[in-house]
């Protein structure tokens, strides 16, 4: 089977969608698929080491669709594919005028692209027009599938496929070495590792800490990641006078990522939802859960598919300092319950949320 994956989100840019597209491509290759990827950016040395062909287009990711208006019809005329899978609907906009016959056409649905894009207020109307030209869509969670149905009423070929995690890489790790290295040997650690943008609500995590410290004085926050909020978080830590209680690491090397996820007593990511953005799933919850770390998230977007409330972690109905602090204290004061949640998270992942399962679901539901 030959499949073309067209995505505006791919490495070397880092992010959840970039990781998702890469892992889907890798898992499909393991299923025996002959896969080609079209993506933006300069050619990378690592492209040659991948089990699929990478065609790079020199343009900003948000405007890849402009180049595809001419490139894609020519490519599809010169090459035969069974299926074409788009990373986002914008890349198929040329199909409004010219949809090449032959392959079946599908697109992933992550959530944010339903709400906001380079087309401004025209986005909901335009994306609905494009979606109706396609043969099927693949939302990454059931809440995002519902958002899609609200945007494109009556569309039938919807296949929800959850992301996965590499459970052989993300495993429980001893905490003591890294805790000592960071000078946090006697601390109860609240870890947040994410792209540092405002909607991830790391500021709320920091603001809730004084309430936690009143009852758990050894609590300590560790923040990893990079993004536009990094400077603001440093300033907020100073404003709150919590320099001794919050460690901001910045970017974490890939070869040390697992031990940082495994470091926490709790993993925290209370992402908010707005009219322009939403957490489609949250792969980081799986990465923490695979390390048997219980998680706390918000009951927004697709997070409710990533976290089973009161089984693998806790979901917050309200995003306030008080509610978040209460959830943190509940797990810190009940370590047996917290440990049980972490173990349940890993068992669930092994059963249904690995990248191998994700790839098999694509083969069974989308490409069958």
Short mmCIF file of C-alpha atoms in Angstrom, two decimals:
data_model
loop_
_atom_site.label_atom_id
_atom_site.label_comp_id
_atom_site.label_asym_id
_atom_site.label_seq_id
_atom_site.Cartn_x
_atom_site.Cartn_y
_atom_site.Cartn_z
CA UNK A 1 0.00 0.00 0.00
CA UNK A 2 1.26 3.47 -0.92
CA UNK A 3 0.31 6.47 1.22
CA UNK A 4 1.15 10.16 0.89
CA UNK A 5 1.18 12.14 4.16
CA UNK A 6 1.00 15.91 3.66
CA UNK A 7 1.61 17.90 6.83
CA UNK A 8 2.44 21.50 7.64
CA UNK A 9 3.59 20.36 11.10
CA UNK A 10 6.85 18.45 11.21
CA UNK A 11 10.35 18.44 12.64
CA UNK A 12 12.65 20.23 13.28
CA UNK A 13 9.82 22.36 14.74
CA UNK A 14 8.81 20.83 18.07
CA UNK A 15 5.23 20.30 19.20
CA UNK A 16 2.50 17.79 19.82
CA UNK A 17 1.18 17.71 16.25
CA UNK A 18 4.71 17.40 14.87
CA UNK A 19 5.33 14.40 17.14
CA UNK A 20 1.98 12.90 16.23
CA UNK A 21 2.60 13.12 12.47
CA UNK A 22 6.07 11.62 12.86
CA UNK A 23 4.92 8.72 14.99
CA UNK A 24 1.95 7.97 12.72
CA UNK A 25 4.34 7.87 9.75
CA UNK A 26 6.76 5.59 11.60
CA UNK A 27 4.02 3.25 12.79
CA UNK A 28 2.53 2.97 9.29
CA UNK A 29 5.95 2.05 7.89
CA UNK A 30 6.15 -0.72 10.49
CA UNK A 31 2.84 -1.96 9.09
CA UNK A 32 4.54 -2.36 5.70
CA UNK A 33 3.24 0.86 4.12
CA UNK A 34 5.29 2.58 1.39
CA UNK A 35 4.98 6.15 2.70
CA UNK A 36 6.02 9.53 1.33
CA UNK A 37 5.75 12.77 3.33
CA UNK A 38 5.47 16.32 2.01
CA UNK A 39 6.26 18.94 4.66
CA UNK A 40 7.74 22.46 4.94
CA UNK A 41 11.27 23.51 5.81
CA UNK A 42 14.87 22.95 4.82
CA UNK A 43 16.16 19.45 4.13
CA UNK A 44 17.44 17.84 7.34
CA UNK A 45 20.29 15.33 7.56
CA UNK A 46 18.00 13.10 9.60
CA UNK A 47 15.50 12.91 6.71
CA UNK A 48 17.76 10.40 4.95
CA UNK A 49 17.68 8.04 7.93
CA UNK A 50 13.88 7.74 8.04
CA UNK A 51 12.01 4.70 6.69
CA UNK A 52 9.88 6.98 4.48
CA UNK A 53 10.69 9.53 1.79
CA UNK A 54 10.56 13.19 2.85
CA UNK A 55 9.89 15.97 0.31
CA UNK A 56 10.65 19.40 1.81
CA UNK A 57 8.97 22.59 0.58
CA UNK A 58 10.69 25.88 1.37
CA UNK A 59 7.87 27.95 2.83
CA UNK A 60 6.52 28.88 6.27
CA UNK A 61 4.36 26.07 7.63
CA UNK A 62 1.21 28.22 7.80
CA UNK A 63 1.41 28.85 4.05
CA UNK A 64 2.33 25.39 2.80
CA UNK A 65 -1.12 25.20 1.21
CA UNK A 66 -0.10 27.93 -1.27
CA UNK A 67 2.73 25.83 -2.69
CA UNK A 68 0.51 22.75 -2.68
CA UNK A 69 -2.00 24.40 -5.04
CA UNK A 70 0.39 23.59 -7.91
CA UNK A 71 2.73 21.02 -6.38
CA UNK A 72 0.17 18.49 -5.17
CA UNK A 73 -1.78 17.94 -8.43
CA UNK A 74 1.53 17.50 -10.31
CA UNK A 75 2.86 15.08 -7.71
CA UNK A 76 -0.33 13.02 -7.69
CA UNK A 77 -0.31 12.87 -11.48
CA UNK A 78 3.29 11.58 -11.48
CA UNK A 79 2.88 9.11 -8.59
CA UNK A 80 0.25 6.55 -7.76
CA UNK A 81 -1.07 6.40 -4.18
CA UNK A 82 -3.82 4.39 -2.55
CA UNK A 83 -4.47 7.05 0.10
CA UNK A 84 -3.54 10.66 0.84
CA UNK A 85 -3.58 11.76 4.48
CA UNK A 86 -3.45 15.46 5.34
CA UNK A 87 -2.14 16.69 8.68
CA UNK A 88 -4.62 19.59 8.60
CA UNK A 89 -7.48 20.61 6.31
CA UNK A 90 -5.72 23.72 4.95
CA UNK A 91 -3.38 21.56 2.89
CA UNK A 92 -6.34 20.25 0.87
CA UNK A 93 -7.76 23.68 0.03
CA UNK A 94 -6.83 23.26 -3.64
CA UNK A 95 -9.37 20.45 -3.84
CA UNK A 96 -12.11 23.08 -3.94
CA UNK A 97 -11.09 23.58 -7.58
CA UNK A 98 -9.01 20.55 -8.53
CA UNK A 99 -9.34 17.20 -6.76
CA UNK A 100 -7.24 14.56 -8.55
CA UNK A 101 -8.99 11.25 -9.01
CA UNK A 102 -7.55 7.97 -7.81
CA UNK A 103 -6.59 7.90 -4.12
CA UNK A 104 -8.90 8.17 -1.14
CA UNK A 105 -8.39 11.44 0.74
CA UNK A 106 -8.43 11.85 4.52
CA UNK A 107 -7.34 14.46 7.04
CA UNK A 108 -6.37 14.44 10.69
CA UNK A 109 -8.36 16.70 13.02
CA UNK A 110 -6.53 18.15 16.03
CA UNK A 111 -9.04 20.80 17.18
CA UNK A 112 -7.36 24.19 16.97
CA UNK A 113 -7.62 24.33 13.17
CA UNK A 114 -11.42 24.19 13.48
CA UNK A 115 -11.38 27.43 15.46
CA UNK A 116 -8.60 29.60 14.16
CA UNK A 117 -6.25 29.97 11.20
CA UNK A 118 -4.71 32.24 8.60
CA UNK A 119 -8.15 32.73 7.05
CA UNK A 120 -9.45 34.57 10.14
CA UNK A 121 -13.26 34.65 10.52
CA UNK A 122 -13.65 32.67 7.27
CA UNK A 123 -11.98 29.63 8.84
CA UNK A 124 -15.12 27.70 10.01
CA UNK A 125 -16.93 28.23 6.70
CA UNK A 126 -13.91 27.45 4.53
CA UNK A 127 -12.77 24.38 6.43
CA UNK A 128 -16.30 22.91 6.19
CA UNK A 129 -16.19 23.38 2.41
CA UNK A 130 -12.81 21.60 2.22
CA UNK A 131 -13.80 18.75 4.55
CA UNK A 132 -16.78 17.90 2.36
CA UNK A 133 -14.37 17.26 -0.51
CA UNK A 134 -12.61 14.54 1.48
CA UNK A 135 -13.43 10.87 1.99
CA UNK A 136 -12.83 10.71 5.75
CA UNK A 137 -11.50 12.49 8.80
CA UNK A 138 -9.45 11.26 11.76
CA UNK A 139 -10.02 13.24 14.98
CA UNK A 140 -7.56 12.48 17.78
CA UNK A 141 -10.24 12.35 20.50
CA UNK A 142 -14.01 12.06 20.89
CA UNK A 143 -14.45 15.68 22.09
CA UNK A 144 -12.64 16.88 18.97
CA UNK A 145 -14.86 14.60 16.87
CA UNK A 146 -17.86 16.37 18.40
CA UNK A 147 -16.32 19.76 17.57
CA UNK A 148 -15.88 18.54 14.01
CA UNK A 149 -19.50 17.40 13.79
CA UNK A 150 -20.63 20.82 15.02
CA UNK A 151 -18.54 22.43 12.27
CA UNK A 152 -19.46 19.99 9.49
CA UNK A 153 -22.94 18.61 10.30
CA UNK A 154 -23.88 15.35 8.62
CA UNK A 155 -20.33 14.22 7.74
CA UNK A 156 -20.28 10.44 8.20
CA UNK A 157 -16.80 8.96 7.76
CA UNK A 158 -15.32 9.96 11.11
CA UNK A 159 -12.69 7.65 12.63
CA UNK A 160 -11.46 8.61 16.11
CA UNK A 161 -7.90 7.40 16.62
CA UNK A 162 -6.06 8.35 19.80
CA UNK A 163 -2.37 9.19 19.78
CA UNK A 164 0.02 6.82 21.50
CA UNK A 165 3.27 6.73 23.41
CA UNK A 166 6.45 4.69 23.17
CA UNK A 167 5.95 2.59 26.29
CA UNK A 168 9.34 0.95 25.81
CA UNK A 169 11.04 4.32 26.05
CA UNK A 170 8.75 6.00 28.59
CA UNK A 171 8.97 3.70 31.61
CA UNK A 172 9.17 4.16 35.39
CA UNK A 173 12.59 5.47 36.38
CA UNK A 174 14.47 5.87 39.69
CA UNK A 175 13.98 9.44 40.87
CA UNK A 176 16.85 9.79 43.33
CA UNK A 177 19.73 10.56 40.94
CA UNK A 178 18.03 13.40 39.10
CA UNK A 179 16.50 14.78 42.31
CA UNK A 180 19.95 14.97 43.84
CA UNK A 181 21.37 16.54 40.67
CA UNK A 182 18.71 19.26 40.84
CA UNK A 183 19.17 19.76 44.58
CA UNK A 184 15.65 18.54 45.30
CA UNK A 185 16.33 15.29 47.16
CA UNK A 186 13.77 15.84 49.92
CA UNK A 187 11.08 17.53 47.85
CA UNK A 188 7.66 16.39 46.65
CA UNK A 189 7.82 17.29 43.00
CA UNK A 190 5.07 18.74 40.81
CA UNK A 191 6.33 18.47 37.23
CA UNK A 192 5.07 20.32 34.15
CA UNK A 193 6.77 19.66 30.80
CA UNK A 194 5.17 21.34 27.82
CA UNK A 195 5.39 24.02 25.18
CA UNK A 196 5.27 27.19 27.24
CA UNK A 197 2.29 29.11 25.91
CA UNK A 198 -0.37 30.89 27.96
CA UNK A 199 -3.17 28.35 27.49
CA UNK A 200 -1.10 25.58 29.12
CA UNK A 201 -1.71 27.45 32.40
CA UNK A 202 1.67 26.94 34.01
CA UNK A 203 1.15 30.37 35.60
CA UNK A 204 -1.89 28.94 37.41
CA UNK A 205 0.23 26.04 38.69
CA UNK A 206 2.69 28.53 40.15
CA UNK A 207 -0.05 30.69 41.63
CA UNK A 208 -1.59 27.67 43.36
CA UNK A 209 1.69 26.70 45.01
CA UNK A 210 1.42 29.01 48.09
CA UNK A 211 -1.84 27.26 49.02
CA UNK A 212 -0.12 23.88 48.69
CA UNK A 213 2.90 24.96 50.73
CA UNK A 214 0.69 25.79 53.72
CA UNK A 215 0.00 22.08 54.14
CA UNK A 216 2.92 20.49 52.24
CA UNK A 217 5.98 22.71 52.80
CA UNK A 218 8.24 20.31 50.85
CA UNK A 219 6.25 20.71 47.62
CA UNK A 220 8.31 21.98 44.71
CA UNK A 221 7.45 22.77 41.08
CA UNK A 222 9.72 21.74 38.19
CA UNK A 223 8.90 23.32 34.81
CA UNK A 224 10.45 22.07 31.58
CA UNK A 225 9.99 23.36 28.07
CA UNK A 226 10.39 26.44 25.96
CA UNK A 227 8.06 28.97 24.40
CA UNK A 228 6.87 32.59 24.55
CA UNK A 229 5.73 32.29 28.19
CA UNK A 230 9.19 31.44 29.53
CA UNK A 231 10.16 35.02 30.44
CA UNK A 232 6.75 35.66 32.00
CA UNK A 233 7.07 32.56 34.18
CA UNK A 234 10.48 33.68 35.43
CA UNK A 235 8.97 37.08 36.29
CA UNK A 236 5.97 35.51 38.02
CA UNK A 237 8.22 33.27 40.14
CA UNK A 238 10.04 36.39 41.35
CA UNK A 239 6.80 38.29 41.92
CA UNK A 240 5.43 35.44 44.04
CA UNK A 241 8.76 35.17 45.90
CA UNK A 242 8.90 31.47 45.14
CA UNK A 243 12.44 31.21 43.78
CA UNK A 244 13.27 28.51 46.35
CA UNK A 245 10.15 26.51 45.50
CA UNK A 246 10.07 26.58 41.68
CA UNK A 247 12.75 25.30 39.30
CA UNK A 248 12.45 26.43 35.68
CA UNK A 249 14.66 24.23 33.51
CA UNK A 250 13.88 25.53 30.04
CA UNK A 251 14.41 23.10 27.18
CA UNK A 252 15.15 19.51 28.23
CA UNK A 253 17.52 17.40 26.07
CA UNK A 254 15.73 14.59 24.25
CA UNK A 255 17.97 11.94 25.81
CA UNK A 256 16.94 13.08 29.31
CA UNK A 257 13.25 13.66 28.68
CA UNK A 258 12.03 10.37 30.12
CA UNK A 259 13.80 10.77 33.45
CA UNK A 260 12.30 14.25 33.81
CA UNK A 261 8.77 12.94 33.19
CA UNK A 262 9.42 10.14 35.69
CA UNK A 263 10.77 12.63 38.23
CA UNK A 264 7.41 13.88 39.45
CA UNK A 265 5.16 12.79 42.25
CA UNK A 266 2.47 14.43 40.11
CA UNK A 267 2.41 15.66 36.51
CA UNK A 268 0.46 18.90 35.99
CA UNK A 269 -0.99 20.47 32.85
CA UNK A 270 -4.30 22.32 33.46
CA UNK A 271 -4.72 23.60 29.88
CA UNK A 272 -7.57 26.01 29.26
CA UNK A 273 -9.85 26.22 26.23
CA UNK A 274 -10.76 29.40 24.36
CA UNK A 275 -12.65 30.43 21.26
CA UNK A 276 -9.38 30.17 19.31
CA UNK A 277 -7.57 27.20 20.82
CA UNK A 278 -8.12 23.84 22.49
CA UNK A 279 -6.07 20.89 23.74
CA UNK A 280 -6.91 18.21 21.21
CA UNK A 281 -5.59 15.35 23.36
CA UNK A 282 -2.34 15.91 25.25
CA UNK A 283 0.34 13.31 24.47
CA UNK A 284 2.33 14.50 27.49
CA UNK A 285 -0.30 12.93 29.75
CA UNK A 286 0.52 9.56 28.19
CA UNK A 287 4.25 10.16 28.49
CA UNK A 288 3.87 10.86 32.21
CA UNK A 289 1.40 8.02 32.68
CA UNK A 290 3.72 5.55 30.95
CA UNK A 291 6.26 6.47 33.66
CA UNK A 292 3.57 5.63 36.27
CA UNK A 293 3.19 9.26 37.34
CA UNK A 294 -0.39 10.34 38.19
CA UNK A 295 -1.57 13.40 36.31
CA UNK A 296 -3.78 16.42 36.88
CA UNK A 297 -5.38 18.09 33.89
CA UNK A 298 -8.38 20.21 33.04
CA UNK A 299 -11.68 18.79 31.86
CA UNK A 300 -11.32 20.61 28.54
CA UNK A 301 -10.96 19.52 24.93
CA UNK A 302 -9.62 16.04 24.36
CA UNK A 303 -7.85 15.79 27.71
CA UNK A 304 -10.79 13.76 29.04
CA UNK A 305 -9.77 11.02 26.56
CA UNK A 306 -6.13 11.16 27.67
CA UNK A 307 -6.93 11.04 31.41
CA UNK A 308 -9.49 8.78 33.07
CA UNK A 309 -10.76 10.83 36.01
CA UNK A 310 -10.03 9.25 39.40
CA UNK A 311 -8.41 6.24 37.70
CA UNK A 312 -5.27 7.51 35.96
CA UNK A 313 -5.41 11.03 37.36
CA UNK A 314 -7.69 13.93 38.14
CA UNK A 315 -9.60 16.30 35.85
CA UNK A 316 -10.47 19.78 37.10
CA UNK A 317 -13.90 21.21 36.39
CA UNK A 318 -12.79 24.70 37.46
CA UNK A 319 -9.43 26.29 36.74
CA UNK A 320 -8.83 28.22 39.95
CA UNK A 321 -5.91 28.29 42.34
CA UNK A 322 -8.06 26.79 45.09
CA UNK A 323 -9.38 23.86 43.02
CA UNK A 324 -5.94 23.05 41.64
CA UNK A 325 -4.33 23.22 45.08
CA UNK A 326 -6.97 20.87 46.51
CA UNK A 327 -6.30 18.31 43.75
CA UNK A 328 -2.54 18.50 44.33
CA UNK A 329 -2.94 18.08 48.07
CA UNK A 330 -5.30 15.14 47.61
CA UNK A 331 -2.61 13.19 45.75
CA UNK A 332 0.32 14.33 47.90
CA UNK A 333 -1.49 13.31 51.09
CA UNK A 334 -2.59 9.97 49.64
CA UNK A 335 0.57 8.48 48.08
CA UNK A 336 -0.97 4.99 47.84
CA UNK A 337 -3.85 6.35 45.76
CA UNK A 338 -1.43 8.38 43.65
CA UNK A 339 0.74 5.33 43.03
CA UNK A 340 -2.30 3.28 42.06
CA UNK A 341 -3.31 5.94 39.52
CA UNK A 342 0.15 5.93 37.99
CA UNK A 343 0.14 2.16 37.67
CA UNK A 344 -3.36 2.20 36.17
CA UNK A 345 -2.21 4.79 33.63
CA UNK A 346 0.63 2.59 32.42
CA UNK A 347 -1.58 -0.51 32.21
CA UNK A 348 -4.13 1.40 30.12
CA UNK A 349 -1.38 2.66 27.81
CA UNK A 350 0.05 -0.82 27.30
CA UNK A 351 -3.41 -2.12 26.49
CA UNK A 352 -4.62 0.53 24.06
CA UNK A 353 -2.46 3.66 23.72
CA UNK A 354 0.87 2.72 22.15
CA UNK A 355 2.02 4.00 18.74
CA UNK A 356 1.78 0.43 17.47
CA UNK A 357 -1.91 0.42 18.37
CA UNK A 358 -2.34 3.82 16.74
CA UNK A 359 -0.81 2.61 13.49
CA UNK A 360 -2.90 -0.55 13.49
CA UNK A 361 -6.04 1.53 14.05
CA UNK A 362 -5.17 3.65 11.00
CA UNK A 363 -4.80 0.50 8.92
CA UNK A 364 -8.04 -1.03 10.21
CA UNK A 365 -10.29 2.05 10.30
CA UNK A 366 -8.97 4.47 7.67
CA UNK A 367 -7.01 2.54 5.07
CA UNK A 368 -8.92 -0.75 5.00
#
